[in-house]
Short mmCIF file of C-alpha atoms and ligand atoms in Angstrom, two decimals:
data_model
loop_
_atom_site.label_atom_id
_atom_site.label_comp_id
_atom_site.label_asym_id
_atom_site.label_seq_id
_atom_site.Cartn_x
_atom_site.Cartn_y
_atom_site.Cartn_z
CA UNK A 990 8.38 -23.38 19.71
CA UNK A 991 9.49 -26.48 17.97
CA UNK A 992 8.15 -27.71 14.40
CA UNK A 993 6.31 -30.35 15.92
CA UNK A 994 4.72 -27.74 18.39
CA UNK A 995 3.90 -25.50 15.31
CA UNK A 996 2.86 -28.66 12.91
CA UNK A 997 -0.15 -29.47 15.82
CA UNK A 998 -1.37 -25.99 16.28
CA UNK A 999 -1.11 -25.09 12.68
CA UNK A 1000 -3.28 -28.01 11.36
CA UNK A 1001 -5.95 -27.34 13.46
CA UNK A 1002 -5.25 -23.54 11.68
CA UNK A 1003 -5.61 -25.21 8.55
CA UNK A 1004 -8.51 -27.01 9.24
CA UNK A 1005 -10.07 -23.62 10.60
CA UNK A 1006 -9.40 -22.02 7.19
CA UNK A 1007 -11.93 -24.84 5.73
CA UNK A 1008 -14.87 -23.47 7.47
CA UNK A 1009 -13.67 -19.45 6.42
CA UNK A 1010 -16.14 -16.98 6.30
CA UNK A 1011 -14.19 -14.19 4.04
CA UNK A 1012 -13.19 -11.94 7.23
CA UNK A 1013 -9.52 -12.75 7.37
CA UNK A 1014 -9.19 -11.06 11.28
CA UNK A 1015 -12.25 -12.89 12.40
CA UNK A 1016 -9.92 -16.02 12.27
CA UNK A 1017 -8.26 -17.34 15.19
CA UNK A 1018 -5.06 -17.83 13.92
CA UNK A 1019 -2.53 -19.69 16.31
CA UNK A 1020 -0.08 -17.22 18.47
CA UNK A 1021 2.98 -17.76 16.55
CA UNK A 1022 1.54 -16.42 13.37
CA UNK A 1023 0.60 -13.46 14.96
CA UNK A 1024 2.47 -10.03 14.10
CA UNK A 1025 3.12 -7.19 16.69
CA UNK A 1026 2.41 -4.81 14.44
CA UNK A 1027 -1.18 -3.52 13.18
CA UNK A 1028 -2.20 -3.24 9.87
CA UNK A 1029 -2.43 0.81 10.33
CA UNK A 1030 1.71 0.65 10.16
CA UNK A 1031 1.55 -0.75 6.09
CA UNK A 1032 0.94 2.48 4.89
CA UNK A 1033 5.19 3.33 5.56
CA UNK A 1034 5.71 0.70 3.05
CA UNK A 1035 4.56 3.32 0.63
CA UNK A 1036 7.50 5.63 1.14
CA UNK A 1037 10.99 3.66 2.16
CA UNK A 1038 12.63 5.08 -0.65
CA UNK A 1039 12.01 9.33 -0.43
CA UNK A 1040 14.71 9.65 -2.72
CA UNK A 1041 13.05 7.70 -5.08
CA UNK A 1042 9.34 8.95 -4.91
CA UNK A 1043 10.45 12.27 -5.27
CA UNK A 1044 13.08 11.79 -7.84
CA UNK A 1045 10.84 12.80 -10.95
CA UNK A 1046 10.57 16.59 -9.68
CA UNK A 1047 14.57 16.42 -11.27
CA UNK A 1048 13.53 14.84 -14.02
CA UNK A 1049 12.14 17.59 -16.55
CA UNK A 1050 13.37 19.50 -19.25
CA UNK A 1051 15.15 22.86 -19.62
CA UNK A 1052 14.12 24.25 -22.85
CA UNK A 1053 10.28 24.45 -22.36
CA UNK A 1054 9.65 24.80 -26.28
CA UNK A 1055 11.21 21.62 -27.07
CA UNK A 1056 8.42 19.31 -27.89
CA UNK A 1057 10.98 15.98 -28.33
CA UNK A 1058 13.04 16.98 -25.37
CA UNK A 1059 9.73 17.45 -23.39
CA UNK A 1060 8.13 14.00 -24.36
CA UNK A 1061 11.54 12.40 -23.48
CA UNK A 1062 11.40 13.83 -20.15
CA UNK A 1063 7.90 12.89 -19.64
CA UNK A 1064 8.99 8.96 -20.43
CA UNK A 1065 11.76 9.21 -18.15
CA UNK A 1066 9.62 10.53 -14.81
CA UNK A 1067 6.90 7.46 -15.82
CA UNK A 1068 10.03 4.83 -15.83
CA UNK A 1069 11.27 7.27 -12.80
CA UNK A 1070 7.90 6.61 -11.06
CA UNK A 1071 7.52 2.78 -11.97
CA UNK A 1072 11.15 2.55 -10.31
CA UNK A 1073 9.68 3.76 -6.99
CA UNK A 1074 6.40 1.81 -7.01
CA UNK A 1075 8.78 -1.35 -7.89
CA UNK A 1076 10.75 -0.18 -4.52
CA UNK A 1077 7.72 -0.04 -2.88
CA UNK A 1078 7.10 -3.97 -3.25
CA UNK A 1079 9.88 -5.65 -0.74
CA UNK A 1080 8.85 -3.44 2.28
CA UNK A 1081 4.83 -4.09 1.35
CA UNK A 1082 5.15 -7.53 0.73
CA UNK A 1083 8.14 -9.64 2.41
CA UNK A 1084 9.23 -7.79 4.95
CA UNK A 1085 7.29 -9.62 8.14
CA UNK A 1086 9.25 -12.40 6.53
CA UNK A 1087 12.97 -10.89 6.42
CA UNK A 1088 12.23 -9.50 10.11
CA UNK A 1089 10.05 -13.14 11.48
CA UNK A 1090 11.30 -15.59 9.78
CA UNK A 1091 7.39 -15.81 7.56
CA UNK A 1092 4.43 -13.42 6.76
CA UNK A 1093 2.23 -12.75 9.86
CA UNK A 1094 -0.93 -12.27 11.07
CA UNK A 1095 -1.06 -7.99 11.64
CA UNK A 1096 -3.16 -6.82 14.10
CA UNK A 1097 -6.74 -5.59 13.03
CA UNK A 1098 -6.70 -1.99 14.02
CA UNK A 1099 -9.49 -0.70 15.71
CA UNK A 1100 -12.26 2.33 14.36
CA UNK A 1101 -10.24 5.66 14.80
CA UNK A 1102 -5.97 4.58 15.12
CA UNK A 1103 -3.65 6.31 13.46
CA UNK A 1104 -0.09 6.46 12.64
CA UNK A 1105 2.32 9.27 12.10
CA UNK A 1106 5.75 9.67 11.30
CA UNK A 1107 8.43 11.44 9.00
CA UNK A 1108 11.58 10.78 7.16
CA UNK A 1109 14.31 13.03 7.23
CA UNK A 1110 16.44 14.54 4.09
CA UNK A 1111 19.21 12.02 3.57
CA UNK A 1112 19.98 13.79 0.38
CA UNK A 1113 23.17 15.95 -0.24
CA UNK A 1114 22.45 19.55 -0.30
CA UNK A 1115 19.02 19.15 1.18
CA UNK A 1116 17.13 18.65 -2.20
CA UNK A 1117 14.83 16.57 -0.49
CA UNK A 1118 13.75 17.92 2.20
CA UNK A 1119 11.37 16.37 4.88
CA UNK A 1120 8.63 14.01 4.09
CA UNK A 1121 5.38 13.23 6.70
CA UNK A 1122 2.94 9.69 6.57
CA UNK A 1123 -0.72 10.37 8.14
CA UNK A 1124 -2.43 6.96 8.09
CA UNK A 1125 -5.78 6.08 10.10
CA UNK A 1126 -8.25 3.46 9.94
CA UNK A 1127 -11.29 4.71 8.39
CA UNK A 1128 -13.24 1.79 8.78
CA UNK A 1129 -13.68 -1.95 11.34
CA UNK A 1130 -16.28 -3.16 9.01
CA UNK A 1131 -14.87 -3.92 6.76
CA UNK A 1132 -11.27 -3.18 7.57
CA UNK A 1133 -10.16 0.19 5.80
CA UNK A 1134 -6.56 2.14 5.99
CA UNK A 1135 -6.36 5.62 4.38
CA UNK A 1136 -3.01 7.40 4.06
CA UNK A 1137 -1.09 10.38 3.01
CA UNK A 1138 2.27 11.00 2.07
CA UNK A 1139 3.71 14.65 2.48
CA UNK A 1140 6.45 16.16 1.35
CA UNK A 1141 5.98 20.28 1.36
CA UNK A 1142 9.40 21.00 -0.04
CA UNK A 1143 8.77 19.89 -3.08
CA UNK A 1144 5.25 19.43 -3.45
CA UNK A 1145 4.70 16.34 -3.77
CA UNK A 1146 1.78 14.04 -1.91
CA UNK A 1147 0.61 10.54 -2.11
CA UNK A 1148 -2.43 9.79 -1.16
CA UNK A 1149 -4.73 6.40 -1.13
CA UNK A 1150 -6.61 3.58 0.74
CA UNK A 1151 -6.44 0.06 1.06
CA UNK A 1152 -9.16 -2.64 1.37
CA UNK A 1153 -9.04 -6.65 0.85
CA UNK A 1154 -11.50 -9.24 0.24
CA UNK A 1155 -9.97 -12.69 0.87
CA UNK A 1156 -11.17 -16.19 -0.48
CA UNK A 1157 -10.11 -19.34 0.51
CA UNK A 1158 -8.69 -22.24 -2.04
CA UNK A 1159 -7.45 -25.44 -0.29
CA UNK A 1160 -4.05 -24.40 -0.19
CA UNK A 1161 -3.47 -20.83 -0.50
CA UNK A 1162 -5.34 -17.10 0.87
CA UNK A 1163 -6.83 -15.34 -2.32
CA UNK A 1164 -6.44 -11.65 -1.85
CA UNK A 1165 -8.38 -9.07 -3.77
CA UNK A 1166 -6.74 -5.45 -3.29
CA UNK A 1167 -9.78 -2.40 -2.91
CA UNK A 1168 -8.65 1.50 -3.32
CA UNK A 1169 -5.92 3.09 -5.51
CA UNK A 1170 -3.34 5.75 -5.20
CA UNK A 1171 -3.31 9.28 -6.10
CA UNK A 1172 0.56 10.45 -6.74
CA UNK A 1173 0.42 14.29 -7.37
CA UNK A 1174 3.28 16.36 -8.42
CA UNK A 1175 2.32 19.57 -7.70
CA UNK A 1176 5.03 21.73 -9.28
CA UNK A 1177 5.11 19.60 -12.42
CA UNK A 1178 1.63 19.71 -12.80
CA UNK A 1179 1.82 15.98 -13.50
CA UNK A 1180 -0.21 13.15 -11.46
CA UNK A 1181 -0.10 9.20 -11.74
CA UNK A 1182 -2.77 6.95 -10.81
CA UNK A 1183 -1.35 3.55 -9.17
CA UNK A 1184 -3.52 0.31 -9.18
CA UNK A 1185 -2.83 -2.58 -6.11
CA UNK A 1186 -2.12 -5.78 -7.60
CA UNK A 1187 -4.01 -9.09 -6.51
CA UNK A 1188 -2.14 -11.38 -4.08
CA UNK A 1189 -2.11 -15.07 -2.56
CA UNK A 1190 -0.36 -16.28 0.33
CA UNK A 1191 1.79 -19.73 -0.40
CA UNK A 1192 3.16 -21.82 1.86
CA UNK A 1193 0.11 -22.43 4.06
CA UNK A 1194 1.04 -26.49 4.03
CA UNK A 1195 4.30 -26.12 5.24
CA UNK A 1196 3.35 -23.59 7.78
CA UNK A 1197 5.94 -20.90 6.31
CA UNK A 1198 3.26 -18.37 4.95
CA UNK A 1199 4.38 -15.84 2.02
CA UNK A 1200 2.87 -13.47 -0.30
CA UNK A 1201 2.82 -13.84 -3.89
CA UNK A 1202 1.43 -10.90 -6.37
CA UNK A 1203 -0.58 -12.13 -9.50
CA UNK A 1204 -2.37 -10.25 -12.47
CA UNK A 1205 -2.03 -6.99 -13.79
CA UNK A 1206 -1.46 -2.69 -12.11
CA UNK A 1207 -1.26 -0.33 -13.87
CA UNK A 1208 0.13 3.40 -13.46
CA UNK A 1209 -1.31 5.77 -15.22
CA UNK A 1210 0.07 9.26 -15.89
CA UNK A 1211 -1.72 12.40 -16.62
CA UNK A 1212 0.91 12.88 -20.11
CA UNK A 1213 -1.36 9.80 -21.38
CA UNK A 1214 1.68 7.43 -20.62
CA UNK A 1215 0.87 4.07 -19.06
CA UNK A 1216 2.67 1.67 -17.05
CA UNK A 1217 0.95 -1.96 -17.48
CA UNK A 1218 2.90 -4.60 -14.86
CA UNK A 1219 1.89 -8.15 -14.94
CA UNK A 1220 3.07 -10.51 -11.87
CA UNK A 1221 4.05 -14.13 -11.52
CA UNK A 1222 5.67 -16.31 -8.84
CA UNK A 1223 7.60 -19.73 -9.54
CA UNK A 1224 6.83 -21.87 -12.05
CA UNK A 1225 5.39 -19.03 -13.98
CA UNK A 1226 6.80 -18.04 -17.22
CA UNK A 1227 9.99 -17.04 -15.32
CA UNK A 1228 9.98 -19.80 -12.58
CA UNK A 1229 11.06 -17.30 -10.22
CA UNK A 1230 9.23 -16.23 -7.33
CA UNK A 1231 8.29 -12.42 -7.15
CA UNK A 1232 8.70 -11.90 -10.60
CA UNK A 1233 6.89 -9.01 -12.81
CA UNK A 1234 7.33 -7.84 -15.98
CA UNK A 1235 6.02 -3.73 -17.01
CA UNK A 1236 6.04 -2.34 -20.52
CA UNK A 1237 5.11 1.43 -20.78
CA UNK A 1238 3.26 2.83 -23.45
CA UNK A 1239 2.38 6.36 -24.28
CA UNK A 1240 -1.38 5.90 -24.24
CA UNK A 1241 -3.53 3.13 -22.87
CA UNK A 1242 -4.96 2.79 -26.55
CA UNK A 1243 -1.40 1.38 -28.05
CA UNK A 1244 -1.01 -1.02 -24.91
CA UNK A 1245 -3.00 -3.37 -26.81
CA UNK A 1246 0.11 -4.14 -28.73
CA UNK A 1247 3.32 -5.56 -26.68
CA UNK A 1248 5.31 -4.18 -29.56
CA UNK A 1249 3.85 -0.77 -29.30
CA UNK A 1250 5.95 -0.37 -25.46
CA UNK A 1251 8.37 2.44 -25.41
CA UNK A 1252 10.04 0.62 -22.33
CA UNK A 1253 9.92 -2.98 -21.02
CA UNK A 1254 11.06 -3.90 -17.96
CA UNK A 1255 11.56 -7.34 -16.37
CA UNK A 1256 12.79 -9.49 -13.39
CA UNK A 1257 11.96 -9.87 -9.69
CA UNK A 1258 10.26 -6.89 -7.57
CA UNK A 1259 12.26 -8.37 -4.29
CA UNK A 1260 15.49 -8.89 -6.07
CA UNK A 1261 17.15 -7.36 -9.54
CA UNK A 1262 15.00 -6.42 -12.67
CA UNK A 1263 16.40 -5.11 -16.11
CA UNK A 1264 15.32 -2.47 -18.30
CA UNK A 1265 15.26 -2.74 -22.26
CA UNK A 1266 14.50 -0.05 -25.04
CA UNK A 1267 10.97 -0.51 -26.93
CA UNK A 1268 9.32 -3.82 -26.68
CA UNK A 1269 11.91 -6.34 -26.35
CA UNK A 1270 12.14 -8.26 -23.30
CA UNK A 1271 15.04 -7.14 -21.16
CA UNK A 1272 17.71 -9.70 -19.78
CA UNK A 1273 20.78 -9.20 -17.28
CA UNK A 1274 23.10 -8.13 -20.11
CA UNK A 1275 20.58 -5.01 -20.59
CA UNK A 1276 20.59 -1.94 -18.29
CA UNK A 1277 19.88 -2.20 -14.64
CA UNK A 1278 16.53 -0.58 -13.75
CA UNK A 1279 16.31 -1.61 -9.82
CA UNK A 1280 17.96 -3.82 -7.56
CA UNK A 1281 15.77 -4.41 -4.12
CA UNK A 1282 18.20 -6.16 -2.03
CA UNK A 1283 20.99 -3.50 -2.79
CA UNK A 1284 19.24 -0.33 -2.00
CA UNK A 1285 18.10 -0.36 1.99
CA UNK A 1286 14.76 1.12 2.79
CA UNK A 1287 14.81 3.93 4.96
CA UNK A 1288 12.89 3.43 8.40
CA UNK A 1289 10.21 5.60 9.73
CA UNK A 1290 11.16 7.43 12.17
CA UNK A 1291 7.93 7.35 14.80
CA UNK A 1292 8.32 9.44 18.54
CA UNK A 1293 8.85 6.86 21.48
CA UNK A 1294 5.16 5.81 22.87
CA UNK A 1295 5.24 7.50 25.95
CA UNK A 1296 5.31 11.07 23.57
CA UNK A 1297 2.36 9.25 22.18
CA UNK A 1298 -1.67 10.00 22.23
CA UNK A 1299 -3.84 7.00 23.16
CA UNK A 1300 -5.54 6.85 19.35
CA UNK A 1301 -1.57 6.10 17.88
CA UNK A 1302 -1.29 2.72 17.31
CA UNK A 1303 2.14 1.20 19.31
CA UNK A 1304 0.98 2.82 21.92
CA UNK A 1305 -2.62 1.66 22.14
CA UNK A 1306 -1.23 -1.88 20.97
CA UNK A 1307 1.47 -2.32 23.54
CA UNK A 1308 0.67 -4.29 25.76
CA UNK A 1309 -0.74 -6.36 22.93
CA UNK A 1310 2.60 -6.77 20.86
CA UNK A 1311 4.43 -7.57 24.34
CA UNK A 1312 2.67 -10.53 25.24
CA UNK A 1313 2.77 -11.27 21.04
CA UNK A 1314 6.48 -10.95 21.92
CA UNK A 1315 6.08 -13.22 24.91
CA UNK A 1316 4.58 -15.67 23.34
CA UNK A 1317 2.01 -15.59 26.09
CA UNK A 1318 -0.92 -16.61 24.89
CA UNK A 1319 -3.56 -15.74 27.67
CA UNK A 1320 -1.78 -12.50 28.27
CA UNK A 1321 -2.63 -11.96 24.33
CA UNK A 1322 -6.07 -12.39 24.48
CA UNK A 1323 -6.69 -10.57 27.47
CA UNK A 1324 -5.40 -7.44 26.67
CA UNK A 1325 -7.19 -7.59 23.18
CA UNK A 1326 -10.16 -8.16 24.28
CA UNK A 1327 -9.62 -5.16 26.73
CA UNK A 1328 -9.17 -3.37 23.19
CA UNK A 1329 -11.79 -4.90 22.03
CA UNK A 1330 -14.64 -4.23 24.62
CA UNK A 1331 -13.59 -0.50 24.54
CA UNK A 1332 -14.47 -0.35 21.09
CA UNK A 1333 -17.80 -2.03 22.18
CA UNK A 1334 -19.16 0.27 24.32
CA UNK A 1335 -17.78 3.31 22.11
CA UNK A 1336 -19.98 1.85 19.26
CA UNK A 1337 -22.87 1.57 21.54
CA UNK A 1338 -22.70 5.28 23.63
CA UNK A 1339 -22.51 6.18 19.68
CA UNK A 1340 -25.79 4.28 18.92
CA UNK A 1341 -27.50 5.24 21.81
CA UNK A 1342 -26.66 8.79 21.19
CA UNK A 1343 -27.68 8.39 18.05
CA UNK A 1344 -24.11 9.62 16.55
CA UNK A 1345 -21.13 8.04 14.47
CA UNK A 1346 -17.76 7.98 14.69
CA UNK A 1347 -16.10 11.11 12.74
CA UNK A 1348 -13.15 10.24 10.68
CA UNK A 1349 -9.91 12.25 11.75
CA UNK A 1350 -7.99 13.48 8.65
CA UNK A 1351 -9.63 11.51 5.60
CA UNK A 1352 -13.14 12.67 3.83
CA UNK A 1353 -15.30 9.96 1.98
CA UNK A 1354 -15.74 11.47 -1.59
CA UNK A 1355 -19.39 10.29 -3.48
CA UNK A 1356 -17.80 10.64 -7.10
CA UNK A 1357 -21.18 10.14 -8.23
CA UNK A 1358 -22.38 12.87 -6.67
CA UNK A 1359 -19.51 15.55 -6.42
CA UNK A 1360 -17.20 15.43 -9.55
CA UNK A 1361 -14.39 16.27 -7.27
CA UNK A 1362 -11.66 18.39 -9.19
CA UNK A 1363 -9.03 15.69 -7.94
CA UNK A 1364 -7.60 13.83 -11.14
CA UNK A 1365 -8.83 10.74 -10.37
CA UNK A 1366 -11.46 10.69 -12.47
CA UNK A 1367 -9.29 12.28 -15.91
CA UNK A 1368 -6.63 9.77 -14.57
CA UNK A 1369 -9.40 6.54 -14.52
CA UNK A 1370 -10.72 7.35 -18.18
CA UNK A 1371 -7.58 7.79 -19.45
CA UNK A 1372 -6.89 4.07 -18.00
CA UNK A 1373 -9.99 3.15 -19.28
CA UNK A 1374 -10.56 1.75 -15.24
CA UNK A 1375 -13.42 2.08 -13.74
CA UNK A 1376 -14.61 4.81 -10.92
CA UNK A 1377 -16.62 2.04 -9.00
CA UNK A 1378 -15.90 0.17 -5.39
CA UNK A 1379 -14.60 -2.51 -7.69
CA UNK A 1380 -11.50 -4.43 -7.15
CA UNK A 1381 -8.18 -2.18 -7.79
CA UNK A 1382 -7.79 -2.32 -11.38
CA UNK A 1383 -11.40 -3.22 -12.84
CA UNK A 1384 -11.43 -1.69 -16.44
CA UNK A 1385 -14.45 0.10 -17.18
CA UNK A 1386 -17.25 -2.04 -18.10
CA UNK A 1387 -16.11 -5.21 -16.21
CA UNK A 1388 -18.98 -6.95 -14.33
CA UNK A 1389 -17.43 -4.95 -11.44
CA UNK A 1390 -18.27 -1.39 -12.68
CA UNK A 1391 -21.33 -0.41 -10.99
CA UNK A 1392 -22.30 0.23 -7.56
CA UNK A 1393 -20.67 2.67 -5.00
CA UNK A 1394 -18.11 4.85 -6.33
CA UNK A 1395 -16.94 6.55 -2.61
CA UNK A 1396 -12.99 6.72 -2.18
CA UNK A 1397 -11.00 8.06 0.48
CA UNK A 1398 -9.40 11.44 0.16
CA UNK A 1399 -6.69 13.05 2.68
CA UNK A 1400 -8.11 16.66 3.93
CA UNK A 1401 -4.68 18.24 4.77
CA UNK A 1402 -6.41 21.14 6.30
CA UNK A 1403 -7.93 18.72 9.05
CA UNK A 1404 -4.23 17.97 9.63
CA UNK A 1405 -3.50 21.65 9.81
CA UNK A 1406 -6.25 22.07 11.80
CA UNK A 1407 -4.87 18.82 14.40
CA UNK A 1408 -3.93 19.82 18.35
CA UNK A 1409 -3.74 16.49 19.75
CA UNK A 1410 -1.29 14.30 17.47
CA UNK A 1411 1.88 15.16 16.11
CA UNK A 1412 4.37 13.54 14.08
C1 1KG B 900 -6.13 -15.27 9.23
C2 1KG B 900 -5.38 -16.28 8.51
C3 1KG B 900 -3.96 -16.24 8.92
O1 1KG B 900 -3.61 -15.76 9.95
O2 1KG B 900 -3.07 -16.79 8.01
C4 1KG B 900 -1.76 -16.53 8.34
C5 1KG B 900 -1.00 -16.02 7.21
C6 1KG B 900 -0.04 -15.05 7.76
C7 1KG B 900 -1.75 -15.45 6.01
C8 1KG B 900 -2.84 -14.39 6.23
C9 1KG B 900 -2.32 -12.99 6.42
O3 1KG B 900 -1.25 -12.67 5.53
C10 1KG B 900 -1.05 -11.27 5.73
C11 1KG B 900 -0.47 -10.56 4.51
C12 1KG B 900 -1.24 -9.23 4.56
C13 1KG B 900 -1.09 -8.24 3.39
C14 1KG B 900 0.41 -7.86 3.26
C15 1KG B 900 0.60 -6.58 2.54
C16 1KG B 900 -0.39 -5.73 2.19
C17 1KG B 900 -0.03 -4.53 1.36
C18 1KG B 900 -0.53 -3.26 2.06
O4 1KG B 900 -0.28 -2.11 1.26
C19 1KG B 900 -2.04 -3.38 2.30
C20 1KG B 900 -2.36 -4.59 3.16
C21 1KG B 900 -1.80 -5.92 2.59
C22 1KG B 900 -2.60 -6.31 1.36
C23 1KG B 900 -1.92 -7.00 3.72
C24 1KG B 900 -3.38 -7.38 4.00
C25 1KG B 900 -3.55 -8.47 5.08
C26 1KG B 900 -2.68 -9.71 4.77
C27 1KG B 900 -3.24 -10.44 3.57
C28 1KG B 900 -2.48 -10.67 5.98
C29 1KG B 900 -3.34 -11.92 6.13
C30 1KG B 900 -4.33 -11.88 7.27
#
């Protein structure tokens, strides 16, 4: 399609996001903006770099008895875990447009699909060993992923959910991030809470659509250390796009002071950042921390869709992302709404028979009812974040703290438990 073809098209879009109604898949966005690939799939983004997820299991210290040599280890596995949630950012955020040319439009999964996969050991000597992804859609209204991140050999599983609430401004998509992350290290007895930064999409005018991360995550860790990252795109203090600077502290009490960071780290999440001693703001004469153009994310590796069960996501979307791929636009809608009046009349045997629909491999925990013995309730006060359904992030006694306080929890003995779908 030629610009002109796009410019026609896409103002009407733009028009249509005047009249928005805060459900970002109820809008009829024009087929070129339109992504092959369902919203179920994000939760790979989580875990491109194994290497790096799983490094801080090698990061702890010999002689148990050594209190300095034990706090110095503890710092290092924080900055080892910031590393990998910084590596995380790319795939998550601009990788529809490295692969399409501009960010897309994913496909709203339906009530019940899931996605499996694994990545293999890539590591010398097998240190590494293999590590699974479980992600399902939890909930249509509103749109909910859940997803868990496995790795048995060396204990180690991430686990979280991800909602958004969306505004509209005239020119750019405001994006609130729901849910957390859980990051346990089971061996270490050490876990990490992980916040989801806020996010806008630019380039709406110009019809080249890209995300932008604003405000502040944080990553707590169960030593007391916190991370505190803080995100800007051009013509922010740095004037680059994607760029974020993270100081970590050793307790969420001396992050009230800049000068009080043990480690500051700064530059762009989709390019190089630098890492600096204490609270000075690092440059590129200090140390290297990351570099997210050099290292190359390690695909999922998913079994072709004809090994596939109907509920797995390329394979219920096929015919879908082929006629995305075709550009055909009648072809598109057709086999959606297929999709989509299968999920109708599920919804309705399930009212009729007065039943719901059971999740597959995620539990809804009431943390106001069951004071589950997960950490993320030691990890939240030690944040000082709040428990509720708030956006990701709230501190405790924001306007947001009240409410619901039900989060998403993998049961891995429902996945023990699966016949039908296997990685
Ligand atoms: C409906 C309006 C429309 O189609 O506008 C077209 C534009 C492509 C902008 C809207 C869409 O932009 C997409 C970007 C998506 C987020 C990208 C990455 C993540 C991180 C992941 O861990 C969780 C999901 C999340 C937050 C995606 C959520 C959905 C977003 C905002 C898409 C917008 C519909």
């Amino acid at each position: 399609m030629s610009g002109a073809m796009h410019s026609s098209t896409w103002s009407t879009f733009l028009k249509s996001i005047a009249s928005f109604n805060g459900d970002l898949s109820s809008m009829t966005a024009p087929p070129f903006i339109l992504s092959p690939t369902s919203l179920v799939e994000y939760s790979q983004y989580w875990a491109e770099h194994p290497d790096l997820l799983l490094e801080p299991n090698f990061l702890v210290s010999e002689d148990k008895d050594n209190k300095d040599e034990r706090e110095a280890m503890s710092l290092k596995r924080i900055i080892a875990v910031t590393r990998w949630f910084i590596s995380t950012l790319r795939s998550q955020y601009c990788s529809r447009n490295e692969s399409m040319g501009t960010e897309k439009k994913p496909l709203n999964p339906f009530l019940g699909e899931v996605f499996v996969g694994k990545w293999d050991d890539k590591s010398a000597g097998g240190k590494l060993g293999e590590t699974i992804l479980l992600s399902e859609q939890v909930s249509h209204h509103p749109p909910v992923t859940a997803y868990a991140i496995n790795n048995e050999q060396n204990k180690t599983v991430l686990q979280g959910y991800n909602g958004i609430k969306a505004t509209m401004s005239a020119t750019s998509i405001n994006v609130k991030q729901y849910g957390h992350a859980l990051l346990e290290y089971k061996t270490l007895e050490e876990s990490y809470l992980i916040t989801l930064p806020p996010l806008h999409i630019e380039g709406l005018i110009t019809a080249s659509p890209f995300v932008e991360l604003e405000g502040t995550s944080y990553i707590q860790s169960s030593t007391g250390h916190i991370a505190v990252i803080d995100y800007s795109g051009r013509g922010y203090f740095s004037g680059k796009k994607n760029s974020f600077k993270a100081r970590i502290y050793r307790d969420k009490l001396s992050s009230a002071h800049k000068d009080n960071a043990l480690a500051s780290i700064s530059g762009q999440w989709s390019g190089k950042s630098y890492i600096a001693k204490g609270h000075s703001s690092p440059s590129s004469s200090d140390e290297l921390f990351y570099d997210a153009k050099e290292k190359v994310p390690e695909r999922l590796i998913v079994k072709p869709i004809e090994e596939q069960h109907p509920l797995e996501s390329r394979r219920a979307w096929q015919k879908v992302a082929e006629a995305i791929k075709k550009s055909d636009y009648d072809l598109i809608q057709q086999e959606k709404s297929s999709i989509e009046n299968q999920q109708r009349d599920l919804r309705k045997e399930e009212r009729s028979a007065g039943t719901s629909w059971e999740t597959r491999w995620f539990d809804h925990v009431d943390y106001q009812s069951e004071h589950s013995q997960d950490p993320f309730i030691s990890l939240s006060s030690l944040a000082n974040l709040s428990i509720h359904n708030a956006p990701s992030g709230s501190l405790r006694g924001s306007k947001h703290d009240n409410g619901d306080a039900k989060h998403w929890r993998v049961s891995f003995q429902k996945w023990d438990e699966e016949s039908e779908i296997k990685i």
